[in-house]
Every structure is written in structure tokens, then in C-alpha cells.
Coordinates of C-alpha atoms and ligand atoms in Angstrom, one line a residue:
M1 CA -20.6 -0.7 -21.1
S2 CA -21.0 -0.9 -17.3
D3 CA -19.6 1.7 -14.9
F4 CA -16.1 3.1 -15.4
I5 CA -13.6 2.0 -12.9
P6 CA -10.8 4.5 -12.3
V7 CA -7.2 3.5 -11.3
C8 CA -7.6 5.2 -8.0
E9 CA -9.9 7.5 -6.0
P10 CA -9.6 8.7 -2.4
L11 CA -11.7 7.4 0.4
L12 CA -12.7 10.2 2.7
G13 CA -15.3 8.6 4.9
G14 CA -14.1 9.4 8.4
N15 CA -13.7 12.7 10.3
E16 CA -12.3 14.6 7.3
V17 CA -15.3 16.9 6.9
K18 CA -15.7 17.5 10.6
Y19 CA -12.1 18.5 11.1
V20 CA -11.8 20.7 8.0
T21 CA -15.1 22.4 8.9
E22 CA -13.8 23.1 12.3
A23 CA -10.5 24.6 10.9
V24 CA -12.5 26.9 8.5
Q25 CA -15.0 28.0 11.2
T26 CA -12.2 28.9 13.6
G27 CA -10.1 30.7 11.0
W28 CA -7.1 28.4 11.4
I29 CA -6.3 27.7 7.8
S30 CA -2.6 28.3 7.6
S31 CA 0.2 26.1 8.8
S32 CA -0.3 27.5 12.3
G33 CA -3.1 25.3 13.6
K34 CA -3.6 22.4 16.0
Y35 CA -4.2 19.8 13.3
V36 CA -0.6 20.1 11.9
T37 CA 0.8 19.1 15.3
Q38 CA -1.8 16.5 15.9
F39 CA -1.3 14.9 12.5
E40 CA 2.5 14.9 12.9
E41 CA 2.2 13.2 16.2
A42 CA -0.5 10.7 15.1
F43 CA 1.3 9.7 11.9
A44 CA 4.8 9.4 13.5
S45 CA 3.3 7.3 16.2
Y46 CA 1.6 5.1 13.5
C47 CA 5.1 4.6 12.0
G48 CA 6.6 3.7 15.4
V49 CA 8.9 6.8 15.1
K50 CA 9.2 9.6 17.6
Y51 CA 9.0 12.7 15.4
G52 CA 7.0 13.9 12.3
V53 CA 7.3 17.1 10.3
A54 CA 4.4 17.7 7.9
V55 CA 5.2 19.3 4.5
C56 CA 3.3 20.2 1.4
N57 CA 4.1 17.1 -0.7
G58 CA 6.1 13.9 -0.9
T59 CA 8.7 15.3 -3.3
V60 CA 9.8 18.1 -1.0
A61 CA 9.8 15.7 1.9
I62 CA 12.6 13.8 0.2
H63 CA 14.4 17.1 -0.5
L64 CA 14.0 18.3 3.1
A65 CA 15.4 15.0 4.4
L66 CA 18.5 15.3 2.2
A67 CA 19.0 19.0 3.0
A68 CA 18.7 18.3 6.8
L69 CA 21.4 15.6 6.4
G70 CA 23.7 18.1 4.7
I71 CA 23.7 16.4 1.3
G72 CA 24.7 18.7 -1.5
K73 CA 27.0 19.5 -4.4
G74 CA 29.7 16.9 -5.1
D75 CA 27.8 14.1 -3.3
E76 CA 26.3 11.0 -4.8
V77 CA 23.0 9.4 -3.6
I78 CA 22.0 5.9 -4.6
I79 CA 18.4 5.4 -5.8
P80 CA 16.6 2.7 -7.7
A81 CA 16.3 3.0 -11.5
F82 CA 12.7 1.9 -11.1
T83 CA 11.0 4.7 -9.2
M84 CA 8.9 7.7 -9.6
I85 CA 10.9 10.7 -10.8
A86 CA 10.5 12.6 -7.6
T87 CA 13.1 10.4 -5.9
A88 CA 15.7 11.6 -8.4
F89 CA 14.6 15.2 -8.7
A90 CA 14.8 15.7 -4.9
V91 CA 18.5 14.6 -5.1
C92 CA 19.1 17.0 -8.0
Y93 CA 17.5 19.9 -6.0
T94 CA 20.4 19.6 -3.5
G95 CA 23.0 19.6 -6.2
A96 CA 24.0 16.0 -5.5
T97 CA 24.0 13.4 -8.2
P98 CA 21.6 10.5 -8.3
V99 CA 23.2 7.1 -9.0
F100 CA 21.0 4.3 -10.2
V101 CA 20.6 0.6 -9.2
D102 CA 18.4 -1.8 -11.1
A103 CA 15.3 -3.4 -9.7
D104 CA 15.1 -7.0 -8.3
K105 CA 13.1 -9.2 -10.7
E106 CA 10.9 -10.6 -7.9
T107 CA 10.2 -7.7 -5.5
W108 CA 10.7 -4.9 -8.1
N109 CA 12.5 -2.9 -5.4
I110 CA 16.1 -1.8 -5.6
D111 CA 18.4 -4.9 -5.9
A112 CA 20.3 -4.7 -2.7
S113 CA 23.0 -7.1 -4.1
R114 CA 23.8 -4.5 -6.7
I115 CA 24.2 -1.5 -4.4
E116 CA 27.8 -1.9 -3.3
E117 CA 29.2 -1.8 -6.9
K118 CA 27.8 1.7 -7.2
I119 CA 29.4 3.1 -4.0
T120 CA 32.2 5.6 -4.4
T121 CA 34.1 7.9 -2.1
R122 CA 31.4 10.5 -2.9
T123 CA 28.4 8.4 -1.9
K124 CA 26.6 9.9 1.1
A125 CA 23.2 8.1 1.2
I126 CA 20.9 5.4 -0.1
I127 CA 17.3 6.1 -0.9
P128 CA 15.4 2.8 -0.9
V129 CA 11.9 3.2 -2.3
H130 CA 9.2 0.7 -1.1
I131 CA 7.8 0.2 -4.6
F132 CA 4.0 -0.1 -4.7
G133 CA 3.9 -0.6 -1.0
N134 CA 6.3 -3.5 -0.9
P135 CA 9.1 -3.1 1.7
C136 CA 12.6 -3.3 0.5
D137 CA 15.2 -5.7 2.0
M138 CA 16.0 -3.4 4.9
D139 CA 18.3 -6.0 6.6
A140 CA 20.6 -5.9 3.6
I141 CA 20.3 -2.2 3.0
C142 CA 20.9 -1.2 6.6
A143 CA 24.0 -3.5 6.7
I144 CA 25.4 -1.9 3.6
A145 CA 24.8 1.6 5.0
K146 CA 26.4 0.7 8.2
K147 CA 29.5 -0.8 6.6
H148 CA 30.0 2.2 4.3
N149 CA 28.8 4.9 6.7
L150 CA 25.9 6.1 4.6
Y151 CA 22.7 7.7 5.5
I152 CA 19.4 5.9 4.7
I153 CA 16.4 7.9 3.6
E154 CA 13.4 5.6 2.9
D155 CA 11.2 7.0 0.2
A156 CA 8.0 5.5 1.8
A157 CA 5.7 7.6 -0.4
E158 CA 3.8 4.4 -1.4
A159 CA 4.2 2.4 1.8
H160 CA 2.1 3.8 4.7
G161 CA 1.8 1.1 7.3
A162 CA 3.9 -1.5 5.4
E163 CA 6.2 -3.7 7.6
F164 CA 9.5 -5.4 7.4
S165 CA 10.3 -7.9 10.2
G166 CA 7.4 -6.5 12.2
K167 CA 8.7 -2.9 12.0
K168 CA 6.9 -0.2 10.0
T169 CA 8.5 1.3 6.9
G170 CA 9.7 4.8 7.8
S171 CA 11.4 3.5 11.0
F172 CA 14.6 2.2 9.3
S173 CA 16.0 5.5 8.2
D174 CA 17.9 8.5 9.5
I175 CA 14.9 10.4 8.0
A176 CA 12.1 8.8 6.0
S177 CA 9.6 10.6 3.7
F178 CA 6.0 10.0 2.9
S179 CA 3.5 11.4 0.3
F180 CA -0.2 12.1 0.9
F181 CA -1.1 12.7 -2.7
A182 CA -4.7 11.9 -3.6
N183 CA -4.0 8.4 -4.9
K184 CA -1.7 7.3 -2.0
N185 CA -3.0 4.9 0.7
L186 CA -3.4 7.8 3.1
T187 CA -4.1 11.2 1.6
T188 CA -4.4 14.9 2.3
G189 CA -5.0 15.8 -1.4
E190 CA -1.5 17.1 -1.7
G191 CA 0.9 16.6 1.2
G192 CA 3.9 14.9 2.7
M193 CA 5.7 14.2 5.9
V194 CA 9.2 13.3 7.1
V195 CA 9.6 11.1 10.1
T196 CA 12.7 10.5 12.2
G197 CA 13.7 9.0 15.6
N198 CA 16.5 11.5 15.9
E199 CA 15.9 14.7 17.7
E200 CA 18.7 16.6 15.9
N201 CA 17.3 15.6 12.5
Y202 CA 13.9 16.5 13.6
K203 CA 15.0 20.0 14.6
K204 CA 16.8 20.5 11.3
C205 CA 13.8 19.4 9.3
R206 CA 11.6 21.9 11.2
Y207 CA 14.2 24.6 10.7
F208 CA 14.7 24.1 7.0
K209 CA 11.0 23.6 6.3
N210 CA 10.1 27.0 7.6
M211 CA 12.6 29.3 5.8
C212 CA 15.3 28.8 8.4
F213 CA 13.7 31.2 10.8
P214 CA 16.1 31.6 13.7
V215 CA 15.1 29.4 16.6
D216 CA 16.6 31.0 19.6
A217 CA 18.2 34.1 18.0
P218 CA 17.5 37.6 19.4
R219 CA 16.2 38.9 16.1
V220 CA 13.4 37.5 14.0
Y221 CA 13.9 37.8 10.1
S222 CA 17.6 37.1 10.5
H223 CA 18.4 33.9 8.6
D224 CA 21.7 32.0 8.8
N225 CA 20.9 29.4 6.1
I226 CA 18.9 29.1 2.9
G227 CA 15.5 27.6 3.9
F228 CA 12.4 26.5 2.2
N229 CA 8.7 27.1 2.6
Y230 CA 7.5 23.5 2.7
R231 CA 4.8 24.1 5.2
M232 CA 1.5 22.1 5.2
S233 CA -1.7 24.0 5.9
N234 CA -4.0 23.2 8.8
L235 CA -6.7 22.3 6.3
H236 CA -4.6 19.5 4.8
A237 CA -3.5 18.3 8.2
A238 CA -7.1 18.1 9.3
I239 CA -7.7 15.6 6.5
G240 CA -4.5 13.8 7.3
L241 CA -5.5 13.4 11.0
A242 CA -8.8 11.9 10.0
Q243 CA -7.1 9.6 7.5
T244 CA -4.5 8.4 10.1
E245 CA -7.4 7.5 12.5
R246 CA -8.5 5.0 9.8
A247 CA -5.0 3.9 8.6
D248 CA -5.4 0.3 9.6
D249 CA -8.8 0.0 7.8
Y250 CA -7.4 1.4 4.6
R251 CA -4.4 -0.9 4.9
T252 CA -6.7 -3.9 5.3
M253 CA -8.7 -2.9 2.3
R254 CA -5.7 -2.6 0.0
I255 CA -4.3 -5.9 1.1
H256 CA -7.6 -7.6 0.7
N257 CA -8.0 -6.2 -2.8
A258 CA -4.6 -7.5 -3.8
E259 CA -5.5 -10.9 -2.5
L260 CA -8.7 -10.9 -4.6
Y261 CA -6.8 -10.0 -7.8
K262 CA -4.4 -12.9 -7.2
K263 CA -7.2 -15.3 -6.5
Y264 CA -9.3 -14.4 -9.5
L265 CA -6.2 -14.3 -11.8
S266 CA -4.6 -17.4 -10.5
D267 CA -5.7 -19.5 -13.4
C268 CA -4.6 -17.0 -16.0
K269 CA -1.3 -17.7 -17.7
G270 CA 1.2 -15.0 -18.4
I271 CA 0.3 -12.6 -15.6
I272 CA 3.1 -11.8 -13.2
F273 CA 2.6 -10.2 -9.8
Q274 CA 5.1 -8.4 -7.5
K275 CA 6.4 -10.8 -4.8
N276 CA 7.3 -9.8 -1.3
Q277 CA 10.0 -11.2 1.0
A278 CA 8.6 -13.6 3.6
N279 CA 9.2 -11.0 6.4
A280 CA 7.7 -8.1 4.5
L281 CA 4.1 -6.9 4.7
N282 CA 3.2 -5.3 1.3
V283 CA 0.4 -2.7 1.6
H284 CA -0.3 -2.8 -2.1
W285 CA -0.6 0.9 -3.0
M286 CA -1.0 -0.2 -6.6
N287 CA -1.9 -3.5 -8.0
A288 CA 0.6 -3.7 -10.8
I289 CA 0.9 -6.7 -13.2
V290 CA 3.5 -7.6 -15.8
I291 CA 2.4 -9.4 -18.9
N292 CA 4.4 -12.2 -20.5
P293 CA 3.1 -11.7 -24.0
R294 CA 4.0 -15.2 -25.2
E295 CA 2.1 -16.9 -22.4
Y296 CA -0.8 -14.5 -22.2
G297 CA -1.1 -14.4 -26.0
R298 CA -1.4 -10.6 -26.2
T299 CA 0.8 -7.7 -25.5
K300 CA 0.3 -5.3 -22.6
D301 CA -0.8 -2.6 -25.0
E302 CA -3.5 -4.8 -26.5
L303 CA -4.7 -5.7 -23.0
I304 CA -4.7 -2.0 -21.9
A305 CA -6.8 -1.0 -24.9
H306 CA -9.2 -3.9 -24.3
L307 CA -9.6 -2.9 -20.6
K308 CA -10.3 0.6 -21.7
E309 CA -13.0 -0.5 -24.1
N310 CA -14.6 -2.3 -21.1
G311 CA -14.5 0.8 -18.9
I312 CA -11.5 -0.1 -16.9
D313 CA -8.8 2.4 -16.3
T314 CA -5.1 1.5 -16.2
R315 CA -1.8 3.4 -15.9
L316 CA 1.7 2.5 -17.3
L317 CA 4.6 1.9 -14.9
F318 CA 7.6 4.2 -14.4
V319 CA 10.2 4.7 -17.1
S320 CA 13.8 4.0 -16.0
M321 CA 15.7 6.8 -14.4
S322 CA 18.5 6.0 -16.9
R323 CA 16.2 6.9 -19.8
Q324 CA 15.2 10.4 -18.5
K325 CA 16.5 13.3 -20.6
S326 CA 16.3 15.6 -17.7
L327 CA 18.6 13.5 -15.5
K328 CA 21.0 12.9 -18.4
E329 CA 21.4 16.6 -19.0
F330 CA 21.7 17.2 -15.2
G331 CA 24.9 15.0 -15.4
C332 CA 23.7 11.6 -14.2
D333 CA 25.5 8.6 -15.6
C334 CA 22.8 7.0 -17.7
S335 CA 25.1 4.7 -19.6
G336 CA 24.5 1.4 -17.8
E337 CA 22.0 -1.4 -18.5
Y338 CA 18.9 -1.7 -16.3
P339 CA 17.2 -4.7 -17.8
V340 CA 14.7 -5.5 -15.0
T341 CA 13.6 -1.9 -14.9
D342 CA 13.1 -1.9 -18.7
W343 CA 11.2 -5.2 -18.5
L344 CA 8.8 -3.7 -15.9
S345 CA 8.4 -0.5 -17.8
E346 CA 7.7 -2.3 -21.1
N347 CA 5.4 -5.0 -20.0
G348 CA 3.7 -3.8 -16.8
F349 CA 0.8 -1.5 -15.8
Y350 CA -1.5 -0.8 -12.9
L351 CA -4.9 -2.2 -12.5
P352 CA -7.5 -0.2 -10.5
S353 CA -6.4 0.0 -6.9
A354 CA -8.5 2.3 -4.8
S355 CA -9.2 1.1 -1.2
S356 CA -12.9 1.4 -2.0
L357 CA -12.9 -1.2 -4.8
T358 CA -15.6 -3.9 -4.4
E359 CA -15.1 -7.6 -4.9
E360 CA -17.6 -7.4 -7.7
Q361 CA -15.5 -4.8 -9.5
I362 CA -12.3 -6.9 -9.1
K363 CA -14.1 -10.0 -10.4
R364 CA -15.3 -8.0 -13.4
I365 CA -11.8 -6.7 -14.1
C366 CA -10.3 -10.2 -13.8
N367 CA -12.9 -11.7 -16.1
V368 CA -12.1 -9.1 -18.8
I369 CA -8.4 -10.0 -18.4
K370 CA -9.0 -13.8 -18.5
G371 CA -11.4 -13.6 -21.4
F372 CA -8.9 -11.7 -23.6
S373 CA -6.0 -14.2 -23.3
K374 CA -5.3 -16.4 -26.2
Ligands
LIG401 C1 4.1 9.8 -5.0 C2 5.5 9.6 -4.9 C3 6.4 10.6 -4.5 C4 6.0 12.1 -4.6 O1 5.0 12.5 -3.8 P1 4.2 13.8 -4.2 O2 3.4 14.0 -3.0 O3 3.4 13.6 -5.4 O4 5.2 14.9 -4.4 C5 7.7 10.3 -4.3 N1 8.2 9.1 -4.4 C6 7.4 8.1 -4.8 C7 8.0 6.7 -4.9 C8 6.1 8.3 -5.1 O5 5.3 7.3 -5.5

């Protein structure tokens, strides 16, 4: 067997070591440190948005956005059924209830045409998730939000640098959230950020992120609201700044890898790729494929086992929010049908997707897949 190819691994080839070393040598290792501000400014600017607030992961970034917008008990928040559980959990943390919408069969994002049927008098916000780096239909979602007076919080955890109609993801929201987990297109190991163009929202995010310490009050340690410690350390921000400096390179690599997968699998029947809208630039966080077992001649589980025997790592796709015991017990309505989400979850998986993959590795993976079809 030749070398093992993991699903993902980080690429840390820029100024990461230099900046982290500087932070350690000067003793600035907490959240008070110049890299936090520099990373916030650099990443917000990369998104084309005025303000950024760094936090310790992408899950709390979503929670912080919801809290800053005043969403809480009794409210409903619309999210896709096909997403990572963090989107739903963050809503639960506020006491509000997540409400699910099925995925679109082509883009695998929230089906915008099915959002309005889920809106009630309690609905306060929509969280579109740019699944695997593929921008949602932000024209349709922004129009719905405007019509029904709802907030938009993009969960852009998987979509650093993606674009819709020439604008970066993260710039369509009241507040948008990002993750910098180790496998994301940009990483700090663990980390997250909210970005916003609205000064009021920015101030609220900063306030809630840091324990609701009084801003202009006469007495420190006097807290008017319940806050959170969601601060990011200067060490993580040092890595984040170095990553942001190379954001366009990483984006190009992921897009190129996705093109190679499509090219080398173009003559293989029964392999379905995610499609993006014509005005959407997908940054391909993960190269997911869905198997049509009748056309491919094998099931997804058989193919996953075969890839594993050949030293190629894969990962299953998300399980529908409507099938999560945790959310059902929390009080979510899990009774509806989410056929597209179930189809993705039952027939799809990720292929190796690291930015650093070589064309030779991708060729090898595709040959294993092609050689196994019947
Ligand atoms: C990764 C991810 C998150 C959570 O980010 P963490 O940094 O792991 O907390 C949230 N939403 C989506 C869609 C993600 O893929």
C-alpha cells in the first residue's frame, strides 16, 4: 500500500512560526495582544466587512451573533436540516428553537424556496450555511429576510473567501460567523470570528464576548448582563494572521483540487458532485461526492471500505438535524420529511480535501474510485 492520504491536514507554511514565536518571546499569550486586533482587522477586510471579533471557536461565534442580536427564549431560528450540529446547538444555547429546512438537491444548501413555509410570528432569524464552501442563494434569502423583517446570520464556517455575485460570504449578514478549526480552509487550530458591517452589532459582540465587562461604567467588575468568555488567545490569532496573509493562495489550491477531482472522475458513472449557482464561487472546503449505487454498481459503504484498503481516508456527511435525539429532546419539531438531506447523508462522503493535496494524489484517488465501479 502506498502512502496514507488523510481527509484533511492544515497547511502552515507562512509566517505562523514567526508570529507565534514572537508572541511567546514577548510574553503576550492571552487575548490581550497585538495579533488579536491585527487578525480581526485583516480577516474582516478580507471579507469586505468593517469589523471582526475573534472568538475561541466557530460554534460560539454563532452563539455570540445570536446573543448580540437579542435572540432568546420563545424565538425561532431557521436553519438548514443539512448542516453541522453546531448551527443548531448555538441556537439552543440562547433558548430559542431551531426550525429546519431541507437542502436543495443541486447546491446541497438550504432550499430558499422552502424557507417561507417555515416562518411563523416567532421567527427572528435565518442562518444560511454555505455548505462545503458553496455560497447559498443570498439574493433569495436576503429578499425573504427583508420581507419578513428577519435577521440573517451566515454560518460561513466552511466558506472563507467564497463569493456570491462578486461579494464575499460573510458580507450578507447582520452578523456572520466563521470557524478556524484545523480542517477549515483557514485555521488557527481552534478558533472563530464574527464579522459585521454594523457598529452597534460590533460593540455588542465585543461586550458579550468578554463577560459583559462594563464599557464606560465607573466601576469595573460591575456587570449588567450575563456575558461569556469567548476570547481568542494571541497565540491563536498569530496563526490566524499568518493564514489570512495567504488566504488567496489557499483558496486557489482548494478550487484547483476540486477541478482536478471533477476532471479525473468525469468519465465515471454514478458520481454526483455539488453544483454551484452561476454567480457563486465555491471555495470547496470539502470535496464531497454522492454515489448513485445503481449507476456506480457499488454502494457508498463498499466504496469507502475499498478506499480505506487503499490508504485513502474518507468521512461521512452530516446526519439530518431532524434525526438528532438531542434536538428532539430539546423541543425541536423533528416530524417533517427532509428527503434531500437524508439522500445526502445516506449516499455521500468526503474525499481527501487538504489544500496541500498534489495532483498525483488526486489522480491516484480517482483511479481507485474508477477501478472499483461495476
Ligand atoms: C466547523 C463548523 C462549525 C463549528 O466550528 P468549530 O470551530 O468547530 O466550533 C459551525 N458550522 C459549520 C457549518 C461548520 O462546518
